mmCIF file of C-alpha atoms in Angstrom:
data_model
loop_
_atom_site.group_PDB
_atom_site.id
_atom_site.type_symbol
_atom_site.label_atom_id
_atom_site.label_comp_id
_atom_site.label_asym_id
_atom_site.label_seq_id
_atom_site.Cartn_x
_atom_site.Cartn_y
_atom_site.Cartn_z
ATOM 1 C CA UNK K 1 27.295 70.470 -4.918
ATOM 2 C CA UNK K 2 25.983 73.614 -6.992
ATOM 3 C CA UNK K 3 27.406 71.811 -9.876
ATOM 4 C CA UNK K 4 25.448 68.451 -9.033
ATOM 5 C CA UNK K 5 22.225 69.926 -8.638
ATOM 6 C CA UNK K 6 22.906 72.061 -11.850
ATOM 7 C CA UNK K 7 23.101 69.323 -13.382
ATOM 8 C CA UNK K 8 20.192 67.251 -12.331
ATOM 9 C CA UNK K 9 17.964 70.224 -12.258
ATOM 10 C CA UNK K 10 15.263 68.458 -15.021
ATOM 11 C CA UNK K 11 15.323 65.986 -12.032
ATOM 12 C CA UNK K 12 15.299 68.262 -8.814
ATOM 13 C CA UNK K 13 12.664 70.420 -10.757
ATOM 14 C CA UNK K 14 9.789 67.672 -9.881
ATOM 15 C CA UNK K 15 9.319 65.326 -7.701
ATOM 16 C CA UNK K 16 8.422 62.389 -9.429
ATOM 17 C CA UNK K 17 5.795 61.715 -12.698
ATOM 18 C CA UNK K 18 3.337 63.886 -13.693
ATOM 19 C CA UNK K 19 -0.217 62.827 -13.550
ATOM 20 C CA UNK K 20 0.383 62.510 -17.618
ATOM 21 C CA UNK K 21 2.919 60.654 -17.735
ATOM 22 C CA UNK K 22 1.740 58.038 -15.205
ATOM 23 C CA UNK K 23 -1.664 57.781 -17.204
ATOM 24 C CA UNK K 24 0.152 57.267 -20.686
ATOM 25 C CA UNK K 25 2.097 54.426 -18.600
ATOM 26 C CA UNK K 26 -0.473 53.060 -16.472
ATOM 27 C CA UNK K 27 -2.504 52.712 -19.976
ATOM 28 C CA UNK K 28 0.233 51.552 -22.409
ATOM 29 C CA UNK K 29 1.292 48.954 -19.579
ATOM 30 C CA UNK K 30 -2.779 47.923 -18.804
ATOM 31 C CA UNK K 31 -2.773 47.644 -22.809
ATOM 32 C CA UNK K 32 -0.309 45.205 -23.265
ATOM 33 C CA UNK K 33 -1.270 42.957 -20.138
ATOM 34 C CA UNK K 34 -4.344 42.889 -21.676
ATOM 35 C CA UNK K 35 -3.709 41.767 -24.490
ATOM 36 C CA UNK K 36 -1.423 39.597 -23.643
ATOM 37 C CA UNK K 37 -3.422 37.597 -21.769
ATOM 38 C CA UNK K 38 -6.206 38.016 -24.543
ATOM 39 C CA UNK K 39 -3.826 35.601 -26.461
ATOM 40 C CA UNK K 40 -3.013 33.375 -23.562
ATOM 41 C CA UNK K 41 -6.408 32.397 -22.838
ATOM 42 C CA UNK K 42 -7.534 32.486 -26.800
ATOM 43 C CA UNK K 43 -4.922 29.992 -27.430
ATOM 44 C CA UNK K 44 -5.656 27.926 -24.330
ATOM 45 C CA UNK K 45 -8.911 27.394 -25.527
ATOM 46 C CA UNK K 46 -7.624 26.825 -29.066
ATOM 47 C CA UNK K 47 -5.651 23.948 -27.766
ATOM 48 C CA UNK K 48 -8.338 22.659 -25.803
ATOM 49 C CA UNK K 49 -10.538 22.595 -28.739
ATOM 50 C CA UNK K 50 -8.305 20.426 -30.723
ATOM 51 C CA UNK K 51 -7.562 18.429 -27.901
ATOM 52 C CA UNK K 52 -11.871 17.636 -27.621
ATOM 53 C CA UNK K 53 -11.997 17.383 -31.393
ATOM 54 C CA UNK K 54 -9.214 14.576 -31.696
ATOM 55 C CA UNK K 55 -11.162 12.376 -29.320
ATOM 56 C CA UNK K 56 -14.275 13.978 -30.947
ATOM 57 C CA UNK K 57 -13.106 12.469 -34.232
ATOM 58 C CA UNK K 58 -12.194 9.076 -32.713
ATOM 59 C CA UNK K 59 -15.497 8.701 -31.238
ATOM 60 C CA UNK K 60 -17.470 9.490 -34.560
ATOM 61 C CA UNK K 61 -15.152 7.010 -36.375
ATOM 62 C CA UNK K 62 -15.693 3.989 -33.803
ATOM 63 C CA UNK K 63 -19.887 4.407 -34.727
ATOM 64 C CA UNK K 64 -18.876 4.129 -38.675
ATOM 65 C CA UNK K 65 -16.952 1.200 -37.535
ATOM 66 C CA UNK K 66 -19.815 -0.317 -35.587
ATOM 67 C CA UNK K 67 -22.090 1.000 -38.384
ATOM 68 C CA UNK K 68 -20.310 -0.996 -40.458
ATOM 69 C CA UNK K 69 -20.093 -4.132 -38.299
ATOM 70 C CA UNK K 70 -23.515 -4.329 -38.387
ATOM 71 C CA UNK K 71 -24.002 -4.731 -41.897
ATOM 72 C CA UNK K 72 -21.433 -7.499 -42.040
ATOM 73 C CA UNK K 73 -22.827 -9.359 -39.619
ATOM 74 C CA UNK K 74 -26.304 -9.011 -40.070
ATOM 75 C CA UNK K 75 -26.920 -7.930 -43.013
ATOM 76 C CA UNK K 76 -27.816 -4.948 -45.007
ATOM 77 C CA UNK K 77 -31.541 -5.993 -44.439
ATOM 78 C CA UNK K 78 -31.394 -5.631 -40.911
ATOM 79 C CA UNK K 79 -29.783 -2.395 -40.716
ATOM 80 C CA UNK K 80 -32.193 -1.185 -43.411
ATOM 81 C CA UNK K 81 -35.261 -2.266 -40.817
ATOM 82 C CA UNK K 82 -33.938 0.401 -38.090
ATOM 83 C CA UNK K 83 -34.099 3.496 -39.898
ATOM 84 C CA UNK K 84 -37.677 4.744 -40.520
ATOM 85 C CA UNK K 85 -38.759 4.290 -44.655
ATOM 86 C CA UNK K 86 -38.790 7.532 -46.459
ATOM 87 C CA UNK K 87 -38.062 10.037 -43.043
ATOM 88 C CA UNK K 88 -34.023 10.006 -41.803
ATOM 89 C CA UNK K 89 -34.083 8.800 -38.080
ATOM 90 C CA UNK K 90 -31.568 9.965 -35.588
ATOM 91 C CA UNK K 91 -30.109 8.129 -32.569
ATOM 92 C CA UNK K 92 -28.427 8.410 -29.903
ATOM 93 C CA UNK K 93 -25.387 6.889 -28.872
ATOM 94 C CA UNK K 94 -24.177 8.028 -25.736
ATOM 95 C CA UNK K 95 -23.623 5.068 -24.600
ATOM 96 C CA UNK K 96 -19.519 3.923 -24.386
ATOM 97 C CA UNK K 97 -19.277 0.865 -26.373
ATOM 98 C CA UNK K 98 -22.168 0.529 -28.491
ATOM 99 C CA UNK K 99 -23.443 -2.707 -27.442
ATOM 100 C CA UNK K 100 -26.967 -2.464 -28.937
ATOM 101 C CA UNK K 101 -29.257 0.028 -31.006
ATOM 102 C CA UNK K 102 -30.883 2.633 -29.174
ATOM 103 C CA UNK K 103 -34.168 3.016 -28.871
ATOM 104 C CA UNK K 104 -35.306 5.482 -31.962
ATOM 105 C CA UNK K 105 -35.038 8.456 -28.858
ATOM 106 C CA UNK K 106 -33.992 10.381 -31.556
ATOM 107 C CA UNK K 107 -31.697 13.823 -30.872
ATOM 108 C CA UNK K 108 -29.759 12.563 -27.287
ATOM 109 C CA UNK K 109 -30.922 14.764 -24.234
ATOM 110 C CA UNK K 110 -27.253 15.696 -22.435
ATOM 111 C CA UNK K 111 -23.749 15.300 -23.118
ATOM 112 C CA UNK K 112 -23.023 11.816 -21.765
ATOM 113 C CA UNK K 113 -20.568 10.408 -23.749
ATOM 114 C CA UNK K 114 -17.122 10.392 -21.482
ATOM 115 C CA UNK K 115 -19.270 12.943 -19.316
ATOM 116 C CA UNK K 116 -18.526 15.607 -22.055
ATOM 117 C CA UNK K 117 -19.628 14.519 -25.471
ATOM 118 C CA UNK K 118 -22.715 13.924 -27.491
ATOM 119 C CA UNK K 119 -23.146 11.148 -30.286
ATOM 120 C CA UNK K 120 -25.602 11.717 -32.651
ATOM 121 C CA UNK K 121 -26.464 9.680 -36.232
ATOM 122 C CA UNK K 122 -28.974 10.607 -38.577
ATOM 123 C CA UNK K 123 -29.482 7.555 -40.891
ATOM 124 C CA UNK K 124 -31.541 7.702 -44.142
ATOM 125 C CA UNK K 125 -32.369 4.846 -46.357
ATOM 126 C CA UNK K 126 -32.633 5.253 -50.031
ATOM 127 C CA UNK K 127 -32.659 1.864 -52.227
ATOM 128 C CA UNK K 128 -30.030 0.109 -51.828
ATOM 129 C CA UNK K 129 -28.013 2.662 -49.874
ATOM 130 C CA UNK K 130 -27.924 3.813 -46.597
ATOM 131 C CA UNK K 131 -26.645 7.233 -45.533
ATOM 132 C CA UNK K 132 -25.254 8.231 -41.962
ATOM 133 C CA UNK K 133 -24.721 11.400 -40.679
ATOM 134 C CA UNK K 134 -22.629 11.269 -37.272
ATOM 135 C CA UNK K 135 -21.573 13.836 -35.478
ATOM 136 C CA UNK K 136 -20.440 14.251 -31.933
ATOM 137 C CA UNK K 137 -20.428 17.572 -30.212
ATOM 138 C CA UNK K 138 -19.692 19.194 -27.743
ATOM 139 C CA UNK K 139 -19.615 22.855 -25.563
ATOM 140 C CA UNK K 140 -17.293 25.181 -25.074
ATOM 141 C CA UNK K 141 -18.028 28.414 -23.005
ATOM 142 C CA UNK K 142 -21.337 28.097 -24.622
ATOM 143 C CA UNK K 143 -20.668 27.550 -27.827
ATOM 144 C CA UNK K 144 -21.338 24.145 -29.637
ATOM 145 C CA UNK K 145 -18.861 22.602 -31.278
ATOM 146 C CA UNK K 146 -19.088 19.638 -33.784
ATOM 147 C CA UNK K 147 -17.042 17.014 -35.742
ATOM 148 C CA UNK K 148 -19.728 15.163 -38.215
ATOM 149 C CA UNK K 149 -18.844 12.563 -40.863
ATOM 150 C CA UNK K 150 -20.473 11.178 -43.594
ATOM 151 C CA UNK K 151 -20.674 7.884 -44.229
ATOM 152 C CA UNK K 152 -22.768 5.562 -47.229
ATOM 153 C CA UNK K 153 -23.527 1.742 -46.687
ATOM 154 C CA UNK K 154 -24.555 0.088 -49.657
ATOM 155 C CA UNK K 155 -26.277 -3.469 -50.187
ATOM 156 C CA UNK K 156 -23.658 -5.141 -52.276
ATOM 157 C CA UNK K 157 -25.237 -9.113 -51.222
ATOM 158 C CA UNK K 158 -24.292 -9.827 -47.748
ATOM 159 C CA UNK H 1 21.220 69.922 1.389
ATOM 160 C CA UNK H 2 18.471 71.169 -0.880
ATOM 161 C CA UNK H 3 18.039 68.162 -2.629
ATOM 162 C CA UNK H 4 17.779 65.626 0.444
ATOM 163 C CA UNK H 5 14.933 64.519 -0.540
ATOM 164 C CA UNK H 6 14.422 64.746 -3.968
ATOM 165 C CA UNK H 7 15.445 61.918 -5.967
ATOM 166 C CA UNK H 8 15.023 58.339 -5.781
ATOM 167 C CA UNK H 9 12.093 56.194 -4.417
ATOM 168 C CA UNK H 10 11.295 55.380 -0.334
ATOM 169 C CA UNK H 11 11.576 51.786 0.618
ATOM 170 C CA UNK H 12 7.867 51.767 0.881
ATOM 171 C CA UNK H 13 7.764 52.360 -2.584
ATOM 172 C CA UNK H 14 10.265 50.180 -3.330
ATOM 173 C CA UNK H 15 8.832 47.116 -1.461
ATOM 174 C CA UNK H 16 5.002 48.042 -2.990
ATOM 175 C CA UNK H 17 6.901 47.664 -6.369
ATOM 176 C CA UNK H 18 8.767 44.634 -5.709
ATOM 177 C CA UNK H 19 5.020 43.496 -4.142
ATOM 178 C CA UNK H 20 3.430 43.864 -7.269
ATOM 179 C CA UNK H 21 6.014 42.593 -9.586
ATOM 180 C CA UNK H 22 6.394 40.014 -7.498
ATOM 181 C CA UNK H 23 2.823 38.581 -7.344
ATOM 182 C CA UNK H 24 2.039 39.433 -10.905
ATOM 183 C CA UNK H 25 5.159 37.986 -12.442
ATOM 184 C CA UNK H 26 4.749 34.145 -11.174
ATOM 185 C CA UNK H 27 1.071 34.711 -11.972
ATOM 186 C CA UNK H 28 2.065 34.901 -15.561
ATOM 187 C CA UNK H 29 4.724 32.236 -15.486
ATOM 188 C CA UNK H 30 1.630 30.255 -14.629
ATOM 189 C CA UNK H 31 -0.740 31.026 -17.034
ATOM 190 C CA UNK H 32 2.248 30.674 -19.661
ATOM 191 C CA UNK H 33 3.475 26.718 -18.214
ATOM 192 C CA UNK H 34 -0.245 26.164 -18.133
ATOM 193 C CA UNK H 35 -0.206 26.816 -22.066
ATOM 194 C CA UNK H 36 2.777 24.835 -22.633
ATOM 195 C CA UNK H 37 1.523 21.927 -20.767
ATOM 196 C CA UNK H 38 -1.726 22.185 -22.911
ATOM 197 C CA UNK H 39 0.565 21.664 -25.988
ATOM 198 C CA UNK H 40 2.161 19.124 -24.546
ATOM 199 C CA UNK H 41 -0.983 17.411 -23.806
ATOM 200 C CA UNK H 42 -1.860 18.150 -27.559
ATOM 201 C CA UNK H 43 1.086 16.725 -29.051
ATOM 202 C CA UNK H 44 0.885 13.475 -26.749
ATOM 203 C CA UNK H 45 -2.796 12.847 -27.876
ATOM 204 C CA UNK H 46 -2.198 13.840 -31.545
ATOM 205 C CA UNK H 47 0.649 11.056 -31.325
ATOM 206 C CA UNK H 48 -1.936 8.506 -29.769
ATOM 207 C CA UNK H 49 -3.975 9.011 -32.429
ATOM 208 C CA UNK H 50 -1.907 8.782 -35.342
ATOM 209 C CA UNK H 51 -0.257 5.534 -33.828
ATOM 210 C CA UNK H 52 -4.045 3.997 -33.364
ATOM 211 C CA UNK H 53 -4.467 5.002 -36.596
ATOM 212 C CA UNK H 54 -2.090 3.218 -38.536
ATOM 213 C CA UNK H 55 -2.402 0.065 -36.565
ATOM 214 C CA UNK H 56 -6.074 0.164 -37.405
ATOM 215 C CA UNK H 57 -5.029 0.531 -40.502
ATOM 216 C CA UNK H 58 -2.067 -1.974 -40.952
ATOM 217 C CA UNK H 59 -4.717 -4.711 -39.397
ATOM 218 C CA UNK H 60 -7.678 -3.966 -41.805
ATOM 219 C CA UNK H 61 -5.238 -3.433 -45.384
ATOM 220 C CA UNK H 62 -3.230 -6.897 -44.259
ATOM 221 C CA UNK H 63 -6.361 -8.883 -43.298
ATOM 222 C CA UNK H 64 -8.405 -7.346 -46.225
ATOM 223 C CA UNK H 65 -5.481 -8.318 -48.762
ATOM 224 C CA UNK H 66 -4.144 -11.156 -47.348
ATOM 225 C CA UNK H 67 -6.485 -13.673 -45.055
ATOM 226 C CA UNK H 68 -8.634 -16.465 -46.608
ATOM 227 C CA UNK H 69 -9.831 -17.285 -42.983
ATOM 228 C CA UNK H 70 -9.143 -17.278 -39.313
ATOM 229 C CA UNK H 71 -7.266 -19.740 -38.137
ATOM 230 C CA UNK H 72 -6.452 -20.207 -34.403
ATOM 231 C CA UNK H 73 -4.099 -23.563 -34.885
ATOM 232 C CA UNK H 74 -1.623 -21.394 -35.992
ATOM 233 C CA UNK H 75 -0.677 -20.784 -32.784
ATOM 234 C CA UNK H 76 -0.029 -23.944 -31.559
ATOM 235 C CA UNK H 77 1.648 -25.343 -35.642
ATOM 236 C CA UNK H 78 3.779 -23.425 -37.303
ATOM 237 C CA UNK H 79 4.001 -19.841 -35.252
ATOM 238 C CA UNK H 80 4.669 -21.266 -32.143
ATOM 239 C CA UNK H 81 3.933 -18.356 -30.148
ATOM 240 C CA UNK H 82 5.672 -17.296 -26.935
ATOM 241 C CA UNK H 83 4.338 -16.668 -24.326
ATOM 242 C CA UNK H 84 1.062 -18.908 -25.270
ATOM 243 C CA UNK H 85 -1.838 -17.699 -23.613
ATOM 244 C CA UNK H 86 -1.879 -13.989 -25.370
ATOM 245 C CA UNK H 87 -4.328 -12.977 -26.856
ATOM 246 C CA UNK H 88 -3.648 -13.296 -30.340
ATOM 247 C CA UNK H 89 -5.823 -13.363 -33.748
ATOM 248 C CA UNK H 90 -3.833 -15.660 -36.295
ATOM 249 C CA UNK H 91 -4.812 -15.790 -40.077
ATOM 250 C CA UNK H 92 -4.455 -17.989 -43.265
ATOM 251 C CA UNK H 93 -3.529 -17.013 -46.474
ATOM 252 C CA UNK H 94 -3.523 -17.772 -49.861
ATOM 253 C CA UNK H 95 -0.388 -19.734 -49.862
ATOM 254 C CA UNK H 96 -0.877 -21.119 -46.422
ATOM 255 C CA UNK H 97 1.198 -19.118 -44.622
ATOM 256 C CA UNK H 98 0.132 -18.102 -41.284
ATOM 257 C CA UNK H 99 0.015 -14.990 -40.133
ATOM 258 C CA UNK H 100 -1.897 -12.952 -37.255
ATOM 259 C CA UNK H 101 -1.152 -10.312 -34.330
ATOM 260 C CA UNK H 102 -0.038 -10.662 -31.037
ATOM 261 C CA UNK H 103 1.417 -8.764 -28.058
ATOM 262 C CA UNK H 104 5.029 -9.912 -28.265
ATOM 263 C CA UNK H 105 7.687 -9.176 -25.080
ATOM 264 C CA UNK H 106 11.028 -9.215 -26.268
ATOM 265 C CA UNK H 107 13.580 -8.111 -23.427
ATOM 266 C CA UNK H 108 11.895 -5.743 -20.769
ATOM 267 C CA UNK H 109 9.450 -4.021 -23.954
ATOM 268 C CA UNK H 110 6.284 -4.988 -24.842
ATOM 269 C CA UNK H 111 5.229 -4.620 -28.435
ATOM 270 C CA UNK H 112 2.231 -5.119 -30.622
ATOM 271 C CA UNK H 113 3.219 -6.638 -33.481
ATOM 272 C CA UNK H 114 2.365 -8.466 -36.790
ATOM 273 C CA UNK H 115 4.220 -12.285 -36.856
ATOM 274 C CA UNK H 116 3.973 -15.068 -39.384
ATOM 275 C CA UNK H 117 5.788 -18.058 -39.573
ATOM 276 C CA UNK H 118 9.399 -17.862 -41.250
ATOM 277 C CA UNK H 119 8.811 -20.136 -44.563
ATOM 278 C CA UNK H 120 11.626 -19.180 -46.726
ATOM 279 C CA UNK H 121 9.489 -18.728 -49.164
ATOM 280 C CA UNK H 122 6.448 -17.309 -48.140
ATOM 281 C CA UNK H 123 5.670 -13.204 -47.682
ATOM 282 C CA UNK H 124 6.787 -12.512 -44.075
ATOM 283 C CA UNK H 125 4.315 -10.015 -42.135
ATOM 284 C CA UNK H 126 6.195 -9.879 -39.432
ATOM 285 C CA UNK H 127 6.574 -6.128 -38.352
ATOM 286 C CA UNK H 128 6.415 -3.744 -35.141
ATOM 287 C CA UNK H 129 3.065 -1.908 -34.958
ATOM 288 C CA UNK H 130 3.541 -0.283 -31.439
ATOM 289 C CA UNK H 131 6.803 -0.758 -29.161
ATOM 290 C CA UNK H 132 6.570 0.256 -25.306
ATOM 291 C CA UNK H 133 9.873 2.032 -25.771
ATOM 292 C CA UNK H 134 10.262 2.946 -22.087
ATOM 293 C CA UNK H 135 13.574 5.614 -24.132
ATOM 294 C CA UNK H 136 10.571 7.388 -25.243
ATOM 295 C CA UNK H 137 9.280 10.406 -23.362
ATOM 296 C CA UNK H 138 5.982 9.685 -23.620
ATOM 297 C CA UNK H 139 5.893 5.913 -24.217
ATOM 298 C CA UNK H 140 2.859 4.609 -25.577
ATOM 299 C CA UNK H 141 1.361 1.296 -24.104
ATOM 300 C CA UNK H 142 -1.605 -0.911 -25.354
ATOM 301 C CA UNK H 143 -3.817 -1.460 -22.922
ATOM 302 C CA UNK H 144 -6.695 -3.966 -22.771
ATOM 303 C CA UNK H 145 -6.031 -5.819 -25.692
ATOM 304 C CA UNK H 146 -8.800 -8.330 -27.157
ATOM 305 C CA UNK H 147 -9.282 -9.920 -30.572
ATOM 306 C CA UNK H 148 -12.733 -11.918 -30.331
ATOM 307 C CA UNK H 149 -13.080 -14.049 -33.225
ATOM 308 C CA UNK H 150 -16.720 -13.842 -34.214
ATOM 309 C CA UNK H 151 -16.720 -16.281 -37.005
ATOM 310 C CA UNK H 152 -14.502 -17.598 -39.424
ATOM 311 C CA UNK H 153 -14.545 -14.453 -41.590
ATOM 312 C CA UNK H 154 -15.319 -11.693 -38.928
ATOM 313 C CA UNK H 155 -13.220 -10.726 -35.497
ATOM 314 C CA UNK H 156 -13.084 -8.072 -33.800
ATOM 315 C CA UNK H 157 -10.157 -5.682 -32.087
ATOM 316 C CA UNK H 158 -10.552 -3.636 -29.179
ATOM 317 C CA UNK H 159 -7.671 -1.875 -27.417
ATOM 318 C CA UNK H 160 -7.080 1.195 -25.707
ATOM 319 C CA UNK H 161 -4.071 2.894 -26.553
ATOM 320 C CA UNK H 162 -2.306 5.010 -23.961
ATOM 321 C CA UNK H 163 0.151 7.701 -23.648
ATOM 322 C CA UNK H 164 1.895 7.808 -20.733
ATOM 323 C CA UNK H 165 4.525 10.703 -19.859
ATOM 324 C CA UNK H 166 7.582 10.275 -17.918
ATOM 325 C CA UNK H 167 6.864 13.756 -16.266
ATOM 326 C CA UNK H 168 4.099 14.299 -12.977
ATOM 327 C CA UNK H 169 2.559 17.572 -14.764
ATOM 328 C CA UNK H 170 1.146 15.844 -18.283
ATOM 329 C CA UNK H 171 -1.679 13.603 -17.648
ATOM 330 C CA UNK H 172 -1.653 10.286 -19.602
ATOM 331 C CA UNK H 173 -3.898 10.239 -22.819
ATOM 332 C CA UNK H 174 -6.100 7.528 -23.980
ATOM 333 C CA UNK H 175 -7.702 6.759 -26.794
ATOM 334 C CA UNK H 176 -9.906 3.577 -27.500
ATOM 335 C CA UNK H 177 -9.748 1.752 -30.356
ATOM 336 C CA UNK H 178 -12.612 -0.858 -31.368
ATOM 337 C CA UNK H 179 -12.718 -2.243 -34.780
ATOM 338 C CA UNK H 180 -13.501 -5.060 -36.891
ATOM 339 C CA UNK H 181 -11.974 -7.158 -39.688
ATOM 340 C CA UNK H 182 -13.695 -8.629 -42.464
ATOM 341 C CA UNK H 183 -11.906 -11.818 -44.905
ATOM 342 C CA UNK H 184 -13.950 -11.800 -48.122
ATOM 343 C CA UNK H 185 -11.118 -13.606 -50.109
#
């Protein structure tokens, strides 16, 4: 027995951690949770981003396509008459499947679109060329985030 | 007996430990299979749009190339298409061939697909745009598929394409697709 607690005298010496030693631990171990789930949650809102954008992206190219549609069907003229000479006019197009043109509301008041998104083109008209601006945005813990293309129409005789 | 009671932990200190380890460890497994699943979810809806994307694309380049007009006796001449009453958009080329794009069942799967009719001679445009592979693990269906034929040089395609996974904890993704196709030819 005198042997034994020879031997594990650094242990029957104290009872336990110092305060020290359970600070350093407490601290190293509060540390790494931390930042551990610093990284979670950064990344979960990474992925959540790029989910938004995809559909983000898929929304902004369906108004090109309708854009587009438009002109082929009614003619470069006719598109030309909805945007404001000389000024670029935005719309809004909240709406799901772009039936119609919106009135000239301009800047759209909430996020609508899918309850989450905002559709917004700014079209200017220059000669025989018409410029659009869409982007669709949308929040995220406050922030706004955006995808925007650009697209040009021109007037080549339809 | 000096050292009765010096080394080793009490079982209250044991169970607080196991406590605490025990609440915080599944928390974490959570917040960790909650990331994963994200990714998941990522990878699914990146997939549904690539897909959409190249049958958009397929559609407009072949129509744009090809098509002199829209021609919806195709269906009932030289395609002969099975099961009638789908909703197809047929075409016309240059050489007369027809050609267009249909929902096609073959077996238990449902595909998308280009078809034209077999002339020996002619360019065949038959190809798979989308299969239901129900092998897949997350198998991609077309949903609410309609080609309106506006005139004889303009139709339009809507569809909504849709990923659904085999497993209960990824939600399906969906992506709509509307677009238009133009024959200047």
């Amino acid at each position: 027995m005198k042997v034994l607690a020879a031997r594990f005298k650094y242990l029957s010496a104290s009872h336990g951690f110092t305060l020290v030693e359970v600070v350093v631990f407490v601290s190293v171990l509060s540390v790494a949770l931390v930042s551990l789930l610093a990284s979670i949650s950064y990344s979960s809102l990474l992925l959540y981003n790029a989910q938004h954008k995809v559909v983000a992206t898929r929304r902004a190219e369906e108004l090109a396509e309708w854009l587009k549609f438009q002109r082929e069907y009614y003619g470069f003229a006719e598109l030309k008459d909805q945007i404001d000479p000389d000024v670029s006019t935005s719309f809004c197009f909240n709406n799901e499947e772009v039936p119609a043109w919106p009135d000239k509301s301009g800047d759209c008041s909430g996020y609508d679109l899918d309850n989450f998104y905002k559709r917004e083109a700014l079209l200017t008209r220059s000669g025989s060329v018409i410029t659009a601006q869409i982007s669709v945005s949308w929040q995220t813990l406050g922030n706004i985030k955006e995808v925007s293309i650009i697209t040009k129409y021109h007037n080549y005789g339809l | 007996m000096a050292y009765k009671r010096r080394w080793g932990f009490t079982i209250i200190e044991m169970i607080t430990v196991v406590a605490i380890i025990g609440v915080t460890l599944p928390a974490v497994f959570a917040i960790i299979f909650n990331l994963l699943r994200l990714s998941l979810q990522l990878s699914q809806l990146q997939r549904v749009k690539e897909v959409g994307d190249y049958i958009t694309n397929q559609i407009t380049q072949t129509v744009r190339t090809n098509a002199v007009r829209i021609d919806s006796t195709c269906a009932t001449g030289t395609l002969h298409l099975v099961p009638s009453g789908t909703n197809y958009l047929l075409f016309r080329d240059r050489s007369d061939t027809c050609f267009g794009y249909s929902l096609i069942s073959s077996g238990s799967e449902v595909t998308l697909a280009s078809v034209s009719a077999a002339l020996p001679i002619a360019y065949n445009y038959s190809t798979t745009l989308v299969t239901n592979a129900s092998s897949d693990n997350y198998p991609l269906t077309v949903e609410d598929l309609h080609f309106t034929e506006i005139n004889l040089h303009l139709a339009r395609v809507s569809f909504d394409l849709v990923s659904n996974p085999t497993v209960d904890y990824l939600q399906p993704q969906r992506l709509s697709y509307r677009f238009y196709l133009y024959i200047r030819n």
